[in-house]
Coordinates of C-alpha atoms and ligand atoms in Angstrom, one line a residue:
M72 CA -36.5 127.5 77.6
A73 CA -40.3 127.9 77.0
E74 CA -42.1 130.5 79.1
Q75 CA -44.1 127.9 81.1
L76 CA -40.9 126.0 82.0
E77 CA -39.2 129.3 83.1
K78 CA -42.2 130.0 85.4
V79 CA -41.9 126.5 87.0
Q80 CA -38.1 127.0 87.4
A81 CA -38.6 130.5 88.9
A82 CA -41.4 129.3 91.3
V83 CA -39.0 126.7 92.7
S84 CA -35.9 129.0 92.9
D85 CA -38.0 131.9 94.3
L86 CA -39.5 129.6 96.9
D87 CA -43.0 130.5 95.6
L88 CA -44.2 127.2 97.0
D89 CA -48.0 127.7 96.6
N90 CA -47.5 128.2 92.9
I91 CA -45.3 125.3 92.1
A92 CA -48.1 122.7 91.6
P93 CA -50.4 125.1 89.7
L94 CA -47.6 126.1 87.4
V95 CA -46.6 122.5 86.8
R96 CA -50.2 121.8 85.8
E97 CA -50.2 124.9 83.6
A98 CA -47.1 123.8 81.8
L99 CA -48.5 120.3 81.2
D100 CA -51.8 121.8 80.0
A101 CA -49.8 124.0 77.6
G102 CA -48.3 120.8 76.1
Q103 CA -44.9 120.7 77.8
A104 CA -43.5 117.2 78.2
P105 CA -43.5 115.9 81.8
K106 CA -39.8 115.2 81.6
D107 CA -39.0 118.8 80.6
V108 CA -41.2 120.1 83.4
L109 CA -39.2 117.9 85.8
G110 CA -36.0 119.2 84.3
A111 CA -37.2 122.8 85.0
M112 CA -37.9 121.9 88.6
C113 CA -34.4 120.4 88.9
S114 CA -32.8 123.6 87.6
G115 CA -34.9 125.6 90.0
M116 CA -33.7 123.5 92.9
A117 CA -30.0 123.7 91.8
K118 CA -30.5 127.5 91.9
V119 CA -31.9 127.2 95.5
G120 CA -28.7 125.3 96.4
E121 CA -26.5 128.1 95.0
L122 CA -28.5 130.9 96.7
F123 CA -28.1 129.0 100.0
E124 CA -24.4 128.9 99.5
Q125 CA -24.3 132.6 98.8
G126 CA -26.1 133.3 102.1
E127 CA -29.4 134.4 100.4
Y128 CA -31.5 131.5 101.8
Y129 CA -31.6 129.8 105.2
L130 CA -31.8 126.2 106.1
A131 CA -35.5 126.4 106.8
D132 CA -36.0 127.7 103.2
L133 CA -34.3 124.6 101.9
V134 CA -36.5 122.3 103.8
L135 CA -39.5 124.2 102.4
A136 CA -38.1 124.0 98.9
G137 CA -37.8 120.2 99.3
E138 CA -41.4 119.9 100.3
G139 CA -42.5 122.1 97.4
M140 CA -40.6 119.8 95.0
K141 CA -42.4 116.8 96.3
E142 CA -45.8 118.2 95.4
G143 CA -44.7 119.0 91.9
V144 CA -43.0 115.6 91.4
A145 CA -46.2 113.8 92.6
I146 CA -48.1 115.4 89.8
L147 CA -45.5 114.4 87.2
E148 CA -44.6 110.9 88.4
P149 CA -47.7 109.1 87.1
L150 CA -47.4 110.8 83.7
L151 CA -43.7 110.0 83.5
V152 CA -44.1 106.3 84.4
G153 CA -46.6 106.0 81.6
E154 CA -43.9 107.0 79.1
A155 CA -41.5 104.1 79.8
L156 CA -42.6 100.6 78.6
E157 CA -39.9 97.9 79.0
K158 CA -37.7 97.6 82.0
K159 CA -34.0 98.4 81.4
G160 CA -32.4 97.0 84.6
K161 CA -32.6 97.0 88.3
V162 CA -31.0 99.8 90.4
V163 CA -30.6 100.0 94.1
A164 CA -30.4 103.7 95.1
C165 CA -29.8 105.6 98.3
T166 CA -28.1 108.4 100.1
V167 CA -25.1 107.0 102.0
K168 CA -24.7 106.4 105.7
G169 CA -24.5 109.6 107.8
D170 CA -26.1 111.8 105.1
I171 CA -29.8 112.7 105.0
H172 CA -30.0 114.8 101.9
D173 CA -32.6 113.3 99.6
I174 CA -33.9 115.9 97.1
G175 CA -31.2 115.0 94.4
K176 CA -31.5 111.3 95.2
N177 CA -35.2 111.4 94.8
L178 CA -34.9 113.2 91.4
V179 CA -32.4 110.6 90.2
C180 CA -34.8 107.8 91.3
T181 CA -37.7 109.5 89.6
M182 CA -35.8 110.0 86.4
L183 CA -34.5 106.4 86.4
S184 CA -37.8 104.8 87.1
T185 CA -39.6 107.0 84.6
S186 CA -36.9 106.1 82.0
G187 CA -37.7 102.4 82.5
F188 CA -35.5 101.2 85.3
D189 CA -36.7 99.2 88.3
V190 CA -35.5 101.3 91.2
V191 CA -35.2 100.1 94.7
D192 CA -35.0 103.3 96.8
L193 CA -33.6 102.5 100.2
G194 CA -33.9 106.1 101.4
V195 CA -31.3 108.1 103.3
D196 CA -28.6 107.4 105.8
V197 CA -28.3 103.8 104.6
H198 CA -25.8 101.4 106.1
E199 CA -23.7 99.4 103.6
D200 CA -25.2 96.1 104.9
R201 CA -28.6 97.1 103.8
I202 CA -27.3 97.9 100.4
V203 CA -25.6 94.5 100.1
E204 CA -28.8 92.8 101.2
A205 CA -30.9 94.8 98.7
V206 CA -28.5 94.0 95.8
R207 CA -28.6 90.3 96.7
S208 CA -32.4 90.0 97.3
N209 CA -33.3 92.1 94.2
D210 CA -30.6 90.6 92.0
A211 CA -29.7 94.2 91.1
D212 CA -27.6 95.3 88.2
A213 CA -26.3 98.6 89.6
V214 CA -26.1 100.8 92.6
A215 CA -26.7 104.6 92.7
L216 CA -25.2 106.4 95.7
S217 CA -25.9 110.0 96.5
V218 CA -23.3 111.8 98.7
L219 CA -23.5 115.5 99.7
L220 CA -21.4 115.7 102.8
T221 CA -17.6 115.7 102.6
S222 CA -17.5 114.2 106.1
M223 CA -19.4 111.1 104.8
V224 CA -17.3 110.2 101.7
D225 CA -15.8 107.2 103.5
S226 CA -19.3 105.7 103.4
I227 CA -18.7 105.2 99.7
G228 CA -15.6 103.1 100.5
D229 CA -17.7 101.1 103.1
V230 CA -20.2 100.2 100.4
V231 CA -17.5 99.1 98.0
K232 CA -15.8 97.0 100.7
A233 CA -19.1 95.4 101.8
L234 CA -20.0 94.5 98.3
E235 CA -16.5 93.0 97.8
S236 CA -16.8 90.9 101.0
A237 CA -20.2 89.6 99.9
G238 CA -18.7 88.6 96.5
L239 CA -21.1 91.0 94.7
R240 CA -18.7 93.9 93.6
E241 CA -18.1 92.3 90.1
K242 CA -21.8 91.8 89.6
V243 CA -22.9 95.4 90.0
K244 CA -21.8 98.7 88.6
I245 CA -21.7 101.7 91.0
A246 CA -22.3 105.4 90.2
I247 CA -22.0 108.3 92.6
G248 CA -23.4 111.8 92.5
G249 CA -24.1 114.8 94.7
A250 CA -22.5 118.1 95.8
C251 CA -19.2 116.8 97.2
T252 CA -18.5 114.1 94.6
T253 CA -15.5 114.4 92.3
Q254 CA -13.7 112.2 89.7
E255 CA -10.8 112.0 92.2
L256 CA -13.2 110.5 94.8
A257 CA -14.7 108.1 92.2
D258 CA -11.2 107.0 91.3
R259 CA -10.2 106.6 94.9
Y260 CA -13.0 104.1 95.6
G261 CA -13.0 102.4 92.2
I262 CA -16.4 103.7 91.3
D263 CA -17.6 103.1 87.8
A264 CA -19.1 106.5 87.0
L265 CA -19.8 110.0 88.4
G266 CA -22.9 111.9 87.5
R267 CA -23.6 115.6 87.7
D268 CA -27.4 115.5 87.4
A269 CA -30.4 113.3 87.0
V270 CA -30.4 113.4 83.2
E271 CA -26.7 112.2 83.2
A272 CA -27.7 109.6 85.7
V273 CA -30.1 108.1 83.1
R274 CA -27.3 108.0 80.5
I275 CA -24.9 106.3 82.9
F276 CA -27.3 103.6 84.0
E277 CA -28.4 103.0 80.4
G278 CA -24.7 102.4 79.7
F279 CA -24.4 100.1 82.7
C280 CA -27.4 98.0 81.8
A281 CA -26.9 97.9 78.0
Ligands
B12_526 C1 -31.1 121.3 100.6 C2 -29.9 121.1 101.5 C3 -30.1 120.7 102.8 C4 -31.5 120.2 103.3 C5 -31.8 118.8 102.8 C6 -33.2 118.6 102.6 C7 -33.5 117.3 101.9 N1 -34.6 116.7 102.1 O1 -32.6 116.8 101.2 C8 -31.3 120.3 104.9 C9 -31.6 121.6 105.4 C10 -32.0 119.2 105.7 C11 -29.7 120.1 104.9 C12 -29.1 119.6 106.0 C13 -27.7 119.6 106.1 N2 -26.8 120.1 105.2 CO1 -27.3 120.6 103.4 N3 -27.5 121.4 101.7 C14 -28.6 121.5 101.0 C15 -28.2 122.2 99.7 C16 -28.4 123.7 99.8 C17 -28.9 121.8 98.4 C18 -28.9 120.2 98.2 C19 -30.0 120.0 97.2 O2 -31.0 119.4 97.5 N4 -29.7 120.4 95.9 C20 -30.6 120.2 94.8 C21 -30.5 118.8 94.2 C22 -31.5 118.7 93.1 O3 -29.2 118.7 93.8 P1 -28.2 117.5 94.2 O4 -28.5 117.0 95.6 O5 -26.8 118.0 93.9 O6 -28.6 116.3 93.2 C23 -28.4 116.4 91.8 C24 -27.0 116.0 91.4 O7 -26.0 116.1 92.3 C25 -27.2 114.6 90.9 N5 -27.1 113.5 91.9 C26 -27.4 113.4 93.2 N6 -27.2 112.2 93.7 C27 -26.8 111.5 92.6 C28 -26.5 110.1 92.6 C29 -26.1 109.6 91.4 C30 -25.7 108.1 91.3 C31 -25.9 110.4 90.2 C32 -25.5 109.8 89.0 C33 -26.3 111.7 90.3 C34 -26.7 112.2 91.5 O8 -28.5 114.6 90.4 C35 -29.3 115.4 91.2 C36 -30.5 115.9 90.4 O9 -30.1 116.7 89.3 C37 -26.7 121.9 99.6 C38 -25.9 122.8 98.7 C39 -25.5 122.2 97.4 N7 -24.9 123.0 96.6 O10 -25.7 121.0 97.2 C40 -26.3 121.9 101.1 C41 -25.1 121.1 101.6 C42 -25.0 119.8 100.8 N8 -25.4 120.9 103.0 C43 -24.4 120.9 103.7 C44 -24.4 120.7 105.1 C45 -23.1 121.0 105.9 C46 -25.6 120.3 105.8 C47 -25.7 119.9 107.3 C48 -24.5 119.2 107.9 C49 -26.0 121.3 108.0 C50 -26.0 121.3 109.5 N9 -25.0 122.1 109.9 O11 -26.8 120.7 110.1 C51 -27.0 119.1 107.3 C52 -26.7 117.6 107.1 C53 -27.3 116.6 108.0 C54 -27.0 115.2 107.5 N10 -26.5 114.4 108.4 O12 -27.1 114.9 106.3 C55 -23.1 121.3 103.0 C56 -22.2 120.2 102.8 C57 -20.7 120.7 102.8 C58 -19.8 119.5 102.6 N11 -19.1 119.6 101.4 O13 -19.7 118.6 103.3 C59 -23.8 121.9 101.6 C60 -22.9 121.7 100.4 C61 -24.0 123.4 101.8 C62 -22.8 124.2 102.1 N12 -22.1 124.7 101.2 O14 -22.4 124.3 103.3 N13 -29.2 120.5 103.7

């Protein structure tokens, strides 16, 4: 990884929040592609998650890291949007009912929209009825569900059932991702794909909307 990207990644993972935005600008000025800078931020955030699990960081640190990410992403977003020209398909995205984690979901939305998808981001803690409504009113092609809490995996099943009841399940492909998702879980709910990161998310939705 190029030195400027390493610095961006380290600023995120070290919670050096004041330096994230300046280092993002520095990397761009040095000619790094906006997508790669975003990728470096994603890796830094993944490291933050690991350090939290190892007891090195506290919850308050995670909230701060999330805020730091937003500032960097805000610089990159307009540049990334300029890169994609034709729309590839419409995706309804959210974090499932009962779950408020949004850093990964936001990265997935940013990567999808900057890769040419029309993304309808419903936010966090979203009830299945809102998802059905959004799929219908936007005539969506696919649904992206972010799920980080094991206690909330049943929310995935609720979305599938609600789409089935509304006669929309055949019309949309569904992908899941987030810390607690597994292939076993995807199979249990008849989910079309499981994604490990935002880059894989783009590949999955390109496959869905091909
Ligand atoms: C940051 C964080 C928080 C922050 C969230 C801030 C925010 N705005 O999102 C705060 C502090 C608020 C928080 C709260 C809680 N958290 Co928390 N949190 C995390 C942490 C450390 C990192 C998550 C993160 O942002 N990672 C970085 C992002 C970039 O990665 P990501 O989310 O995985 O997303 C990437 C991929 O998964 C993928 N992806 C994500 N979504 C999707 C969707 C699709 C369709 C695809 C294809 C791909 C994809 O692409 C993303 C980008 O590359 C995780 C640990 C972990 N390892 O995940 C715990 C973790 C998820 N939290 C946990 C818990 C328990 C909680 C709380 C219940 C704590 C509490 N006791 O209050 C609350 C939840 C409240 C609620 N109702 O939701 C547990 C869950 C355990 C479990 N298995 O159920 C974890 C695993 C920590 C742990 N080991 O205990 N948390």
